[in-house]
Coordinates of N, CA and C in Angstrom, one line a residue:
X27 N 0.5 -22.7 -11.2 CA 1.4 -21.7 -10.8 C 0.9 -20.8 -9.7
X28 N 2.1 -20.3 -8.5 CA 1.3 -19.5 -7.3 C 1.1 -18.3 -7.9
X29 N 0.6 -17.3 -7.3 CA 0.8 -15.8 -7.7 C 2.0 -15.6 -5.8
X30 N 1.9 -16.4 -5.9 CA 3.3 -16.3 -4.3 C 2.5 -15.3 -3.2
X31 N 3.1 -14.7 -2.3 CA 2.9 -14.2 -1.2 C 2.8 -12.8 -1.9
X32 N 1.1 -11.9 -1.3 CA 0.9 -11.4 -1.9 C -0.2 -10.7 -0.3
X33 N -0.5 -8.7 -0.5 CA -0.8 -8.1 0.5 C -1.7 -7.5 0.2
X34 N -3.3 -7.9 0.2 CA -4.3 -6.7 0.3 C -4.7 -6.1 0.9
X35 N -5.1 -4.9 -0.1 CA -5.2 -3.8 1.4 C -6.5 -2.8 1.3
X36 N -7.5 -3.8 2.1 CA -8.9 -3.7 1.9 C -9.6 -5.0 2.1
X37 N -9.9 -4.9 3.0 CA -10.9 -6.5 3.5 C -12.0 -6.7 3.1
X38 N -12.7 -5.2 2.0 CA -14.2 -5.3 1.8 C -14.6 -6.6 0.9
X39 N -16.0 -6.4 0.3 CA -16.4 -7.6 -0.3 C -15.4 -8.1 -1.2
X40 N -15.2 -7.2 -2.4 CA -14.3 -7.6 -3.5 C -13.0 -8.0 -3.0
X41 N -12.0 -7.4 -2.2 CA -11.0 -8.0 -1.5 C -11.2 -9.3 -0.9
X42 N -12.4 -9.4 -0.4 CA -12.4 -10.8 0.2 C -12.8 -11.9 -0.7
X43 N -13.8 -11.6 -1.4 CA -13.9 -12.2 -2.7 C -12.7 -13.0 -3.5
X44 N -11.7 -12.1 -3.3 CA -10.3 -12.3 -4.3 C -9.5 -13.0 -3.4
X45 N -9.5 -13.0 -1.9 CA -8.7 -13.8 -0.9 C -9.3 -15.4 -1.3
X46 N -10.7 -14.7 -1.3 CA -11.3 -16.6 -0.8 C -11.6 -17.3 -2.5
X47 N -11.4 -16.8 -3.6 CA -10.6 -16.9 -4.5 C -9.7 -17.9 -4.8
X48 N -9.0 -17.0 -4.3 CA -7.2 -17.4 -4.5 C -7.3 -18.5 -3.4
X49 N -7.8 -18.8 -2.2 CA -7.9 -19.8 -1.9 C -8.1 -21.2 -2.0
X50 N -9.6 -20.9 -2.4 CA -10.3 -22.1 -3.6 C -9.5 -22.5 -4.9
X51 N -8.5 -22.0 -5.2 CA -7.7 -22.2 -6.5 C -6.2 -22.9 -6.0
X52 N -6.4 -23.0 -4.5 CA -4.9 -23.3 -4.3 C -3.9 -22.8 -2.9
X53 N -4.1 -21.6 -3.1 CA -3.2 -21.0 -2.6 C -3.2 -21.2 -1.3
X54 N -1.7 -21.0 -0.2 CA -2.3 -21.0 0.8 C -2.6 -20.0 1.5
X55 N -3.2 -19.9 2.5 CA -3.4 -18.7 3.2 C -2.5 -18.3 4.3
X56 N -1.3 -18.7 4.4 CA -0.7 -18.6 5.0 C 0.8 -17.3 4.0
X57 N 0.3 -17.6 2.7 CA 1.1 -16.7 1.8 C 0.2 -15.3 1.8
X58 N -0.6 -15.0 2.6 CA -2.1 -13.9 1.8 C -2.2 -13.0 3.3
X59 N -1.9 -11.8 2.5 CA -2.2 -10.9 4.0 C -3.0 -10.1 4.1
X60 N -3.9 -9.3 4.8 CA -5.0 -8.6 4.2 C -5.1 -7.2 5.6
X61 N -4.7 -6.1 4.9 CA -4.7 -5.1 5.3 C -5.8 -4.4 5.5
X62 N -6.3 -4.4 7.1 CA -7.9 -4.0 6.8 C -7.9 -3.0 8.1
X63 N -8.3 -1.8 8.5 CA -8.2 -0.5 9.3 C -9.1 -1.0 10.3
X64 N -10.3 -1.8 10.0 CA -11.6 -1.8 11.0 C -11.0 -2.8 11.7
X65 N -11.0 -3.0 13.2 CA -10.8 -4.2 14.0 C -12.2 -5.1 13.8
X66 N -13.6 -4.4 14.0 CA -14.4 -5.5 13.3 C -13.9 -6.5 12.1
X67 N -14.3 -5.3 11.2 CA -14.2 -6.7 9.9 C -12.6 -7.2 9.9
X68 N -11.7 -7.2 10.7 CA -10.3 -7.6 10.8 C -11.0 -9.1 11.7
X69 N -11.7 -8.9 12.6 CA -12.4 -10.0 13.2 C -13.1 -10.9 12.1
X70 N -13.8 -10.8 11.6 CA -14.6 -11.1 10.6 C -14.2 -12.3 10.0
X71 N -13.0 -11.2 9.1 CA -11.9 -12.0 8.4 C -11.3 -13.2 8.7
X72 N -10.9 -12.7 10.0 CA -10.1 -13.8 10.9 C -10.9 -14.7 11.0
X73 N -12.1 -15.3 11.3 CA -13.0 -16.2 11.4 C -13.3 -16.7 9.8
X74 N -13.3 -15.4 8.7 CA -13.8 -16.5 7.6 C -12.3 -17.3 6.8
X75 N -10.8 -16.8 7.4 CA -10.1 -17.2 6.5 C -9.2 -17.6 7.9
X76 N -9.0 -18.8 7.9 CA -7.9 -19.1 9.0 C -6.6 -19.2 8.4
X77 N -5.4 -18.4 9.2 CA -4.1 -18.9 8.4 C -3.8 -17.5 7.7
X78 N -5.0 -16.7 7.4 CA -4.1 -15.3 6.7 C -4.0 -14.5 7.8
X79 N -2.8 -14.0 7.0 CA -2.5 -12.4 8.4 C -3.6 -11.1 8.1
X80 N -3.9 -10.6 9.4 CA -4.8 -9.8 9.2 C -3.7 -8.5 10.2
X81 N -3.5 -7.6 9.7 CA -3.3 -6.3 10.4 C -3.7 -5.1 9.6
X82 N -3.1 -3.8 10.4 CA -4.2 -2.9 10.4 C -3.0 -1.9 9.5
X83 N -2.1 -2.2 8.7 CA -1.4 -1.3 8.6 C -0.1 -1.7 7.3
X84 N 0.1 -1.6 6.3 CA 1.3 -2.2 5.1 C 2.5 -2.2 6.0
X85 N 2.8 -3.8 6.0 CA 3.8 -3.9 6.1 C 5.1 -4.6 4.7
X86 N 5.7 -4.3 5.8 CA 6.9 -5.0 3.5 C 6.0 -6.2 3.1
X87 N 6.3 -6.2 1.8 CA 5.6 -6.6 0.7 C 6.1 -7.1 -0.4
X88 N 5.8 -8.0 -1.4 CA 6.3 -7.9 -2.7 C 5.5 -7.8 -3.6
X89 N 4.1 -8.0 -3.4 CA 3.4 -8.1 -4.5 C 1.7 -7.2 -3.7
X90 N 1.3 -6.4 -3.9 CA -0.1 -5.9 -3.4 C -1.3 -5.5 -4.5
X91 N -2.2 -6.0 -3.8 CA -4.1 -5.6 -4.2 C -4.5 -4.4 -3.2
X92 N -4.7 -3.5 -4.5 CA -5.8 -2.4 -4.0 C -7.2 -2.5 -4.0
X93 N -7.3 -2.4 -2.9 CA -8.9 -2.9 -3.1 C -9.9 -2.1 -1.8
X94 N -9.7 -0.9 -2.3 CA -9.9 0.2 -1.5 C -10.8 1.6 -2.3
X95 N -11.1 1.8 -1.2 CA -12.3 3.4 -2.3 C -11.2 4.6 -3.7
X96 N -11.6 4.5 -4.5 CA -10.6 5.1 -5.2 C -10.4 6.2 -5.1
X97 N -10.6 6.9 -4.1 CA -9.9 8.1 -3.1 C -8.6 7.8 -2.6
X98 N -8.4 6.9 -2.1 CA -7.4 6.1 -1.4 C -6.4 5.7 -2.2
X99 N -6.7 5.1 -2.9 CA -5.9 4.2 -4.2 C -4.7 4.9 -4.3
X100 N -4.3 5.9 -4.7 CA -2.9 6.4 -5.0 C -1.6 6.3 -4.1
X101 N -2.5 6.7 -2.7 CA -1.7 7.0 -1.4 C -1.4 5.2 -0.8
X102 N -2.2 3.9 -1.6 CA -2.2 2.8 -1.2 C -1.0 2.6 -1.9
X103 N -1.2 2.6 -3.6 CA 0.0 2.4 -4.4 C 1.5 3.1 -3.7
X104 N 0.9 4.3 -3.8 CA 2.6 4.4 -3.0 C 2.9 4.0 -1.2
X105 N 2.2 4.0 -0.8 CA 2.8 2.9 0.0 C 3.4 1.6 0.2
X106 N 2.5 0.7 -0.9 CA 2.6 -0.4 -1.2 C 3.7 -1.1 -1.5
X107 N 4.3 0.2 -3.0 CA 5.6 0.4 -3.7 C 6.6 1.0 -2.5
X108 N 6.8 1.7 -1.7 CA 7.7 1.7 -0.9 C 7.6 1.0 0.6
X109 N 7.2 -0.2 0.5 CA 6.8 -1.4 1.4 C 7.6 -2.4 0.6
X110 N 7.8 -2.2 -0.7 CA 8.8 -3.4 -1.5 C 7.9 -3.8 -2.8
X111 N 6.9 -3.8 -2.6 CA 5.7 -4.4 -4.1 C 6.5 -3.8 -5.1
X112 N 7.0 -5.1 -5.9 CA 7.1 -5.2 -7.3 C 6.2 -4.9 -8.2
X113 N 5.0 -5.5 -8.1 CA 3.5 -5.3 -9.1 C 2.9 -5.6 -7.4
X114 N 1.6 -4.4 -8.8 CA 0.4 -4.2 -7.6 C -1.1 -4.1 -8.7
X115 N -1.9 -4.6 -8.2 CA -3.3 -5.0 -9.5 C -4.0 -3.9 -8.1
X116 N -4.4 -3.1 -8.8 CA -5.8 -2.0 -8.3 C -7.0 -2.1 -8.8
X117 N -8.0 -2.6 -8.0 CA -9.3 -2.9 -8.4 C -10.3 -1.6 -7.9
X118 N -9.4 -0.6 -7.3 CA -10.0 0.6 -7.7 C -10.8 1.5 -8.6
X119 N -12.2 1.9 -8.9 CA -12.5 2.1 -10.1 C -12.6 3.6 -10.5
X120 N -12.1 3.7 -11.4 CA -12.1 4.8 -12.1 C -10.5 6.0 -11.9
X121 N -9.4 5.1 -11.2 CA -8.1 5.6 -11.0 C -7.1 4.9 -12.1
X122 N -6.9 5.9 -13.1 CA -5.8 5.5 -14.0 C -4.6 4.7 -13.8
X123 N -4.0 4.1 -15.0 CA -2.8 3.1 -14.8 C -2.0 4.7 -14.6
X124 N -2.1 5.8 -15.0 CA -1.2 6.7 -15.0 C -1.0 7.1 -13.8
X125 N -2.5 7.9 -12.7 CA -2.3 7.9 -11.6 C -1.5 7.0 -10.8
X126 N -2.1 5.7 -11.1 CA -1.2 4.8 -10.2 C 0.3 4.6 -10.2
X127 N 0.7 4.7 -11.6 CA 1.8 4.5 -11.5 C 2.6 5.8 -11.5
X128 N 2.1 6.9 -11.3 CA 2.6 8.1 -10.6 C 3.5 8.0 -9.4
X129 N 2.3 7.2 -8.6 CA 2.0 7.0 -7.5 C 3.3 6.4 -6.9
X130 N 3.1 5.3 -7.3 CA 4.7 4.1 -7.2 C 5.9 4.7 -8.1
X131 N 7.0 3.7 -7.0 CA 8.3 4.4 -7.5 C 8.8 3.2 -8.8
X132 N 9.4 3.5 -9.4 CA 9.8 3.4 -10.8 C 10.2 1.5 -10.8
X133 N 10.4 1.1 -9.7 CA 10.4 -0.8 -9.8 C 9.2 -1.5 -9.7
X134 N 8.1 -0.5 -9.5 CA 6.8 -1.3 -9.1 C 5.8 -1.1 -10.8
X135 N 5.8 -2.4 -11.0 CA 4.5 -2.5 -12.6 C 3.1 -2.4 -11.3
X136 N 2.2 -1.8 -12.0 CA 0.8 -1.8 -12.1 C 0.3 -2.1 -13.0
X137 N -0.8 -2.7 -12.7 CA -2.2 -3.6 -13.4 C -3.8 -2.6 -13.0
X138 N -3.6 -2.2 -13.6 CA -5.2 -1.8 -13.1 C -6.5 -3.0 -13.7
X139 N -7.8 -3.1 -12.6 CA -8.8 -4.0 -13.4 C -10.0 -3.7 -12.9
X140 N -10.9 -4.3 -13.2 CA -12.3 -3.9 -12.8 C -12.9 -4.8 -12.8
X141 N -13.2 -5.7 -11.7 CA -14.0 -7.1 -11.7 C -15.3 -6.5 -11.6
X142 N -16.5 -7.5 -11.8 CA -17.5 -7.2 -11.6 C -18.2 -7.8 -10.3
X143 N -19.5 -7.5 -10.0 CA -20.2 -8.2 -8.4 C -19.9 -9.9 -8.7
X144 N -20.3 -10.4 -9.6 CA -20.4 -11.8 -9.7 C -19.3 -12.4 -9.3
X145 N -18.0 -11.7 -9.1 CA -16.9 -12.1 -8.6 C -17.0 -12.5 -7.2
X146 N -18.1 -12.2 -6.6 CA -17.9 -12.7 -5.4 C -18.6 -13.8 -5.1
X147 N -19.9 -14.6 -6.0 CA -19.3 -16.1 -6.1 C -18.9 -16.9 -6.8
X148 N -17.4 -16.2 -7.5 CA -16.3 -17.2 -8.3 C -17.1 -16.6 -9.6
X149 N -17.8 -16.1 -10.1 CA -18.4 -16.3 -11.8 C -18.2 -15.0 -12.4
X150 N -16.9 -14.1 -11.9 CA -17.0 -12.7 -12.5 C -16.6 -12.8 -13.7
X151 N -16.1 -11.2 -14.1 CA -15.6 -11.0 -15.1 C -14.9 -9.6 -14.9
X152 N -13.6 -9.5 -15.4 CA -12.6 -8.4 -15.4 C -12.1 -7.9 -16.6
X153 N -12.1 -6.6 -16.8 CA -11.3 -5.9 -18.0 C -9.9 -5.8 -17.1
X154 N -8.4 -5.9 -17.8 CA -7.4 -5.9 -17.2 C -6.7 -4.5 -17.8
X155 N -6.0 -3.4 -17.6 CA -5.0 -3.0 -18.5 C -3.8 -2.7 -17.6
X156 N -2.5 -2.9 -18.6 CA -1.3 -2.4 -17.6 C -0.6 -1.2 -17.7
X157 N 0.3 -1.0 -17.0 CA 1.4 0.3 -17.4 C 2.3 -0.6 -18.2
X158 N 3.1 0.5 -18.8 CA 4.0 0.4 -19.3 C 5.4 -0.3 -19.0
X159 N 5.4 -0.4 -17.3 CA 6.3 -0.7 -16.8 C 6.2 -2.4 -16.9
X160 N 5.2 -2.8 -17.1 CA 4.5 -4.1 -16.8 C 5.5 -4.9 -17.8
X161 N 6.0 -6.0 -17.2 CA 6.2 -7.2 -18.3 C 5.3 -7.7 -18.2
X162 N 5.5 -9.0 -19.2 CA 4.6 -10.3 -19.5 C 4.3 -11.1 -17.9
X163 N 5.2 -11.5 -17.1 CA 5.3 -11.9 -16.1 C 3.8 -11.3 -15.1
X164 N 4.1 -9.6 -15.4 CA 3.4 -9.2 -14.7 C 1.9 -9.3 -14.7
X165 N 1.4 -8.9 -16.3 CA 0.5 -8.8 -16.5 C -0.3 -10.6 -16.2
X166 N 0.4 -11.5 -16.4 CA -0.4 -13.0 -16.4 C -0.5 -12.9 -14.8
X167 N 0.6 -12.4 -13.8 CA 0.1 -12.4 -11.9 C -1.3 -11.9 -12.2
X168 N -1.1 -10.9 -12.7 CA -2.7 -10.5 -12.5 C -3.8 -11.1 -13.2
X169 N -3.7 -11.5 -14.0 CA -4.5 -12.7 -14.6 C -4.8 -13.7 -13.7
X170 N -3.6 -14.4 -12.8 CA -4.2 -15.5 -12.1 C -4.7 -14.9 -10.9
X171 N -4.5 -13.6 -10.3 CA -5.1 -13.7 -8.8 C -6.6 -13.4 -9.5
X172 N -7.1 -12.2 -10.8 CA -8.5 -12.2 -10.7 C -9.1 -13.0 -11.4
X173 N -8.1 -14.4 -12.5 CA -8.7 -15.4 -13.0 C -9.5 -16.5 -11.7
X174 N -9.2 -16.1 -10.7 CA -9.1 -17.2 -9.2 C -11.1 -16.6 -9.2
X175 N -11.7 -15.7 -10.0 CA -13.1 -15.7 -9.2 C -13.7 -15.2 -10.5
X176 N -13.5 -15.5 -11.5 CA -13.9 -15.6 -13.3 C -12.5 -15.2 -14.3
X177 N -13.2 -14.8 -15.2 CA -12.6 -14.6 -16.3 C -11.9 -13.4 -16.9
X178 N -10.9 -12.8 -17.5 CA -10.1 -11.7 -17.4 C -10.0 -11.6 -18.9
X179 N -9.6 -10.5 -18.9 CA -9.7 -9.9 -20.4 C -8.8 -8.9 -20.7
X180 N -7.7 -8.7 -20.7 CA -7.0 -7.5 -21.3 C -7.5 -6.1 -22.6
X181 N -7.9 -5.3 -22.1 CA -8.3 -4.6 -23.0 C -7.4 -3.0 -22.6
X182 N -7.6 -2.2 -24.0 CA -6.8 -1.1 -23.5 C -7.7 0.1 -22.7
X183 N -6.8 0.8 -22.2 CA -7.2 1.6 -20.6 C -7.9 2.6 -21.5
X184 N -8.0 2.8 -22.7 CA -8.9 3.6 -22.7 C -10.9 2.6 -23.1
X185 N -10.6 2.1 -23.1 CA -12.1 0.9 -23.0 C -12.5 0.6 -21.7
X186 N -11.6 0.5 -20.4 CA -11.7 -0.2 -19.3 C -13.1 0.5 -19.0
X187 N -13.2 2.0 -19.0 CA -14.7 2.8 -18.1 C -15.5 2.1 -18.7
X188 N -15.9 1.6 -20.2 CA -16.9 1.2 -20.8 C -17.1 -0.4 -20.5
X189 N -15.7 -0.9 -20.1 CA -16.3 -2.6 -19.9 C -16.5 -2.4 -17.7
X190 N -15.9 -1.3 -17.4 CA -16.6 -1.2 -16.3 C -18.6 -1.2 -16.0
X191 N -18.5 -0.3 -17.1 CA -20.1 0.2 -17.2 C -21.0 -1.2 -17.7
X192 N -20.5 -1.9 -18.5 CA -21.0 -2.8 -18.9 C -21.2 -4.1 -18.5
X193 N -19.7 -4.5 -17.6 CA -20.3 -5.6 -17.1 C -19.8 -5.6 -15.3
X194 N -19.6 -4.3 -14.9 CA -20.2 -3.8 -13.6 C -21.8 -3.6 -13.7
X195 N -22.2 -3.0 -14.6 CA -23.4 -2.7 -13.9 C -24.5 -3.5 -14.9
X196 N -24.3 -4.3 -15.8 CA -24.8 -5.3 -16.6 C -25.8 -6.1 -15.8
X197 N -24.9 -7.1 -14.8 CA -25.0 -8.4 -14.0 C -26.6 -7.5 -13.5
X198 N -26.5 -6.4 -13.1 CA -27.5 -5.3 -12.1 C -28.8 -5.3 -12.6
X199 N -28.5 -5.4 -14.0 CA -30.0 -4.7 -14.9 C -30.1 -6.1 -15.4
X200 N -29.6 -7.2 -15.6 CA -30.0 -8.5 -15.7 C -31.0 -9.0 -14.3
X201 N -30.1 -9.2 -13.3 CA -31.1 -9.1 -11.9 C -32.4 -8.4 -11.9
X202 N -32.5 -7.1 -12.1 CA -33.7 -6.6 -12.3 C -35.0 -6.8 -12.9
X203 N -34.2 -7.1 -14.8 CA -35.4 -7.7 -14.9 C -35.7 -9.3 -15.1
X204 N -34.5 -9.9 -14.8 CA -35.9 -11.1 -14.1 C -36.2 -11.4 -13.0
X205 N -35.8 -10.6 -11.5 CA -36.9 -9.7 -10.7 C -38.1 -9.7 -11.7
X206 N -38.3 -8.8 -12.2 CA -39.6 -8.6 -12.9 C -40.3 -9.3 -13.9
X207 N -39.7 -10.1 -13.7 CA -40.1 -11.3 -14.9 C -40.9 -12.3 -14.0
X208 N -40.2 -12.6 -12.5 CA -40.7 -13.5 -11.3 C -41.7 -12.8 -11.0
X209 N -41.7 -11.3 -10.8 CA -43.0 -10.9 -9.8 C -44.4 -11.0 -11.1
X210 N -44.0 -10.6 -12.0 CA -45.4 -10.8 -13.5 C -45.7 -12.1 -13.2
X211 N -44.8 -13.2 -13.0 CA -45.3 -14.4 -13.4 C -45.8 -14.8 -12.6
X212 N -45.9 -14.4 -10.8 CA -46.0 -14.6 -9.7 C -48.0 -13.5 -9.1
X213 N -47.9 -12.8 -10.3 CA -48.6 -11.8 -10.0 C -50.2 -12.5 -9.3
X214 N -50.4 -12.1 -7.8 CA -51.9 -12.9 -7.6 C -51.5 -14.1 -7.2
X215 N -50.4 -14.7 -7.0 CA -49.8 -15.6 -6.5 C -49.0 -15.9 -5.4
X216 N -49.2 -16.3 -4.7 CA -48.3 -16.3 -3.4 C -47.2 -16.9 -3.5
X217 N -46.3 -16.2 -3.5 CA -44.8 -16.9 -3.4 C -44.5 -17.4 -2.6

């Protein structure tokens, strides 16, 4: 199943992550548009993804990713929502399904989620939660665009900060210490 023609808006790691994603899983790029302010990384883009649209500004829409500093995030959602987005998955962290859905006008469901780093080579992991507005429909869209770079989880919004903390910053202190597991075992040793 596609997740169809769909607008993000934020070209950074995790946005691009979820473009090249949804790629590798199918989709084409010719459905995938990516809303990115910097003419650099709009270049960037253009070189790592041939075939998606890259501009600097929301244009109509039916379906959008936030994927932007969560300062931004509200002023994204309502844009988004009056650009046409039906549903919109915000990978914004720490901005409520309530915020967001403040934000958007009363046809647009929100998904809020929290992928983790490892999503950016395909092996993440996301806590998912929705609004109220959300059907079934909606909530599985968002299942497949962040099932496209691991594994998704529905939990309720008031858990999401703690599976943020846990397996955003988990992967981090795993890294660390076996870092320190290589340099002990390496110690007096030339790597």
């Amino acid at each position: 199943m596609s997740v169809g023609a769909i607008t993000f808006v934020g070209g950074g790691n995790m946005g691009a992550a979820l473009v090249e994603g949804l790629i590798r899983a199918g989709e084409s790029p010719s459905g995938i548009t990516i809303v990115e302010t910097s003419s650099d990384r709009r270049a960037l883009l253009a070189q790592k993804f041939p075939g998606v649209t890259l501009v600097d500004s929301i244009g109509p829409c039916t379906a959008g990713v936030i994927a932007v500093k969560p300062a931004g995030a509200a002023a994204v959602c309502r844009d988004l929502s009056a650009a046409g987005a039906t549903r919109v998955l915000s990978i914004a962290a720490g901005v409520s399904v309530e915020t967001l859905q403040s934000a958007a006008s009363g046809s647009t469901a929100v998904v809020r989620a929290m992928p983790n780093t490892p999503a950016l080579v395909g092996e993440g992991a996301a806590g998912i939660c929705a609004s109220s507005r959300c059907s079934a429909a909606d909530v599985e869209w968002a299942r497949q665009v962040l099932g496209a770079v691991g594994v998704v989880v529905e939990v309720p919004e008031s858990l999401i900060d703690a599976v943020t903390a846990i397996s955003g910053s988990g992967p981090a202190y795993l890294f660390l210490v076996a870092e320190s597991l290589i340099d002990a075992g390496v110690f007096g040793i030339a790597r």
